PDB file of C-alpha atoms in Angstrom:
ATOM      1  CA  UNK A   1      79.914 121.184 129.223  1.00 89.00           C
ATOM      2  CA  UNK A   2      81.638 123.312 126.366  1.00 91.00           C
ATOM      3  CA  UNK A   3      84.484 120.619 126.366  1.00 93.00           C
ATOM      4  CA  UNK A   4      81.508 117.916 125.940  1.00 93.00           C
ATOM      5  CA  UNK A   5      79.836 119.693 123.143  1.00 94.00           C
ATOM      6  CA  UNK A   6      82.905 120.376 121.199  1.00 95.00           C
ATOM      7  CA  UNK A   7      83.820 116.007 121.038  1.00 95.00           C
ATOM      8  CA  UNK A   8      79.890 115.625 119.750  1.00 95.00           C
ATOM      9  CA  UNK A   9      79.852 118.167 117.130  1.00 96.00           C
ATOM     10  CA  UNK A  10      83.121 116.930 116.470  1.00 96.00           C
ATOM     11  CA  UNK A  11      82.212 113.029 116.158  1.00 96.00           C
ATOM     12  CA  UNK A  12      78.708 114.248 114.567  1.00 96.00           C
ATOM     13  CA  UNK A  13      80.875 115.741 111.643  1.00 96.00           C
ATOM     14  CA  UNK A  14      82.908 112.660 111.002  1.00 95.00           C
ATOM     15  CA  UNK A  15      80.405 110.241 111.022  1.00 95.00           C
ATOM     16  CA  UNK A  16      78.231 112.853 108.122  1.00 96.00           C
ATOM     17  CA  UNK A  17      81.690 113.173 106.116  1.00 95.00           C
ATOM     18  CA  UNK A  18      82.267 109.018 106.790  1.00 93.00           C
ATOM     19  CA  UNK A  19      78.600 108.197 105.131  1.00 93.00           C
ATOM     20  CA  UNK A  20      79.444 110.641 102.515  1.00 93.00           C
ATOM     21  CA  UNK A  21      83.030 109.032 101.531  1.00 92.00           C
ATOM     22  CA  UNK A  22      80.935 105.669 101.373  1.00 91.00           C
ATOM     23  CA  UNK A  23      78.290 106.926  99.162  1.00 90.00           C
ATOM     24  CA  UNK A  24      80.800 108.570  96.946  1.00 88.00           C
ATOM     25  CA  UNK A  25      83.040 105.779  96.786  1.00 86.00           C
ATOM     26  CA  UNK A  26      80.293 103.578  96.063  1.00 84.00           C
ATOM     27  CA  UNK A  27      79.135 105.604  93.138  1.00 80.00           C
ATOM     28  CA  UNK A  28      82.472 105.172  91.538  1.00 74.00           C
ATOM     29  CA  UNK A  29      82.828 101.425  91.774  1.00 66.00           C
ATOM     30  CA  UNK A  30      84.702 101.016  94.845  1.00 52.00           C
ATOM     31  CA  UNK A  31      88.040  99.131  94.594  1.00 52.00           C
ATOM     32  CA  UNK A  32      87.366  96.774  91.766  1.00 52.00           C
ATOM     33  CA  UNK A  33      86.868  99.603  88.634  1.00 49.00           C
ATOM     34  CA  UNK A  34      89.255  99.767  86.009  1.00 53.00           C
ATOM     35  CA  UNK A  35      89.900 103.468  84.916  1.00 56.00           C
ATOM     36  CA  UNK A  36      89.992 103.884  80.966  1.00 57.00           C
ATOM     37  CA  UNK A  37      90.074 107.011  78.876  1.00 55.00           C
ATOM     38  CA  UNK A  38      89.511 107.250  75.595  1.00 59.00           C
ATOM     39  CA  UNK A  39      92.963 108.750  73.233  1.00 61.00           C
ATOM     40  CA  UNK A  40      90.563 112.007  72.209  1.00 63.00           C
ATOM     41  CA  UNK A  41      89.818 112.979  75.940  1.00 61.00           C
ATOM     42  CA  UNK A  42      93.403 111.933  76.887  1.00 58.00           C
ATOM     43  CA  UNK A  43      94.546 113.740  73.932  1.00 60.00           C
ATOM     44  CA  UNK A  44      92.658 116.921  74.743  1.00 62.00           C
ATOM     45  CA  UNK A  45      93.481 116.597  78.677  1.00 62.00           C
ATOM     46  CA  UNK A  46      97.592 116.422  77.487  1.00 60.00           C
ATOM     47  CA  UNK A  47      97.690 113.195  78.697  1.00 63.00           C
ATOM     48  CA  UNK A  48      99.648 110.725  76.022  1.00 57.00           C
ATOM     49  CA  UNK A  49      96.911 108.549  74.634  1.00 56.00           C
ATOM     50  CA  UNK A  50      98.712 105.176  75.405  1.00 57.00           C
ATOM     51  CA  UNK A  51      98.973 105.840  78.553  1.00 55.00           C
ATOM     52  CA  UNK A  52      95.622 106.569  79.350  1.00 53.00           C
ATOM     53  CA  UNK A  53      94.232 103.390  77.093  1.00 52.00           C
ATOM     54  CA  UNK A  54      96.130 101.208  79.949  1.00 54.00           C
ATOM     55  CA  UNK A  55      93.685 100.121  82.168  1.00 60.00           C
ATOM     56  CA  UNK A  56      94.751 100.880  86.112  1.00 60.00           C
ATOM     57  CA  UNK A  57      95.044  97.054  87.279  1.00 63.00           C
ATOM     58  CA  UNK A  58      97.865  96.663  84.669  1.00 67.00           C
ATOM     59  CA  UNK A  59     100.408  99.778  85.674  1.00 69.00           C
ATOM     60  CA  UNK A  60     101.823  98.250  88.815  1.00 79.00           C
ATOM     61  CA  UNK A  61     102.531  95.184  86.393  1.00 81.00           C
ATOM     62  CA  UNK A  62     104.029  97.709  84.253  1.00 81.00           C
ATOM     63  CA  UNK A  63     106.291  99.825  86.842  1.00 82.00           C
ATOM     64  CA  UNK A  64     107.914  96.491  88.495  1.00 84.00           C
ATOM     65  CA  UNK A  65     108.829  95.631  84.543  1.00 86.00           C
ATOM     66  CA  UNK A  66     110.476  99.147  83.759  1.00 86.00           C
ATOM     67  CA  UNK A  67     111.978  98.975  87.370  1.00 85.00           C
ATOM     68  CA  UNK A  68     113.746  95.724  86.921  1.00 87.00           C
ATOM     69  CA  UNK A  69     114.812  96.671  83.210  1.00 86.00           C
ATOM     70  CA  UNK A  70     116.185 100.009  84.768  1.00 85.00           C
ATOM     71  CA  UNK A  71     117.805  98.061  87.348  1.00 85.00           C
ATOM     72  CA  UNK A  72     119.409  95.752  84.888  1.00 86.00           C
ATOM     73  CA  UNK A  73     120.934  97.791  82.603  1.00 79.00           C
ATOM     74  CA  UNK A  74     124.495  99.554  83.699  1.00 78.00           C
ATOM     75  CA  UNK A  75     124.700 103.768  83.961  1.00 73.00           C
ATOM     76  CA  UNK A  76     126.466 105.016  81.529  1.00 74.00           C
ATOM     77  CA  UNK A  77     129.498 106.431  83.709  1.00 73.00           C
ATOM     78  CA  UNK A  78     132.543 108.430  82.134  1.00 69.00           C
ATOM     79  CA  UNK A  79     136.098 107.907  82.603  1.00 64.00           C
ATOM     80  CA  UNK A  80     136.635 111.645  83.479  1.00 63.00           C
ATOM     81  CA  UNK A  81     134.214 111.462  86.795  1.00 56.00           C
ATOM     82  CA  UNK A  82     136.747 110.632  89.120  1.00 54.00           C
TER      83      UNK A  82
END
């Protein structure tokens, strides 16, 4: 009976935090909002302002381009390291 109890409370509370991720997530905009911050709150956060200007849909756009440069260009390697 104890056992039984425990599984209901236990379901009970992750259905109540479940509807409250929803409503939350709702609130913000789900999976379709674009996240920009203006350079004074970015600024004042220590967060460099062109960064935060870049809207969120654009960065992975961004990382594959830095990630291909970085993969393009040769280490610099020394003579003396072997």
């Amino acid at each position: 009976m104890r056992m039984l109890l425990g599984c209901v409370s236990l379901l009970l509370v992750l259905a109540i935090v479940g509807l409250l991720a929803k409503t939350q997530l709702k609130q913000v905009g789900g999976e379709h909002a674009t996240a920009v911050v203006s350079p004074e709150a970015a600024s004042a956060a220590g967060i460099d302002p062109a960064l935060a200007a870049t809207p969120t849909q654009d960065l992975p756009r961004q990382v594959q381009d830095d990630l291909v440069r970085a993969m393009q260009t040769p280490p610099a390697r020394d003579d003396d390291s072997r």
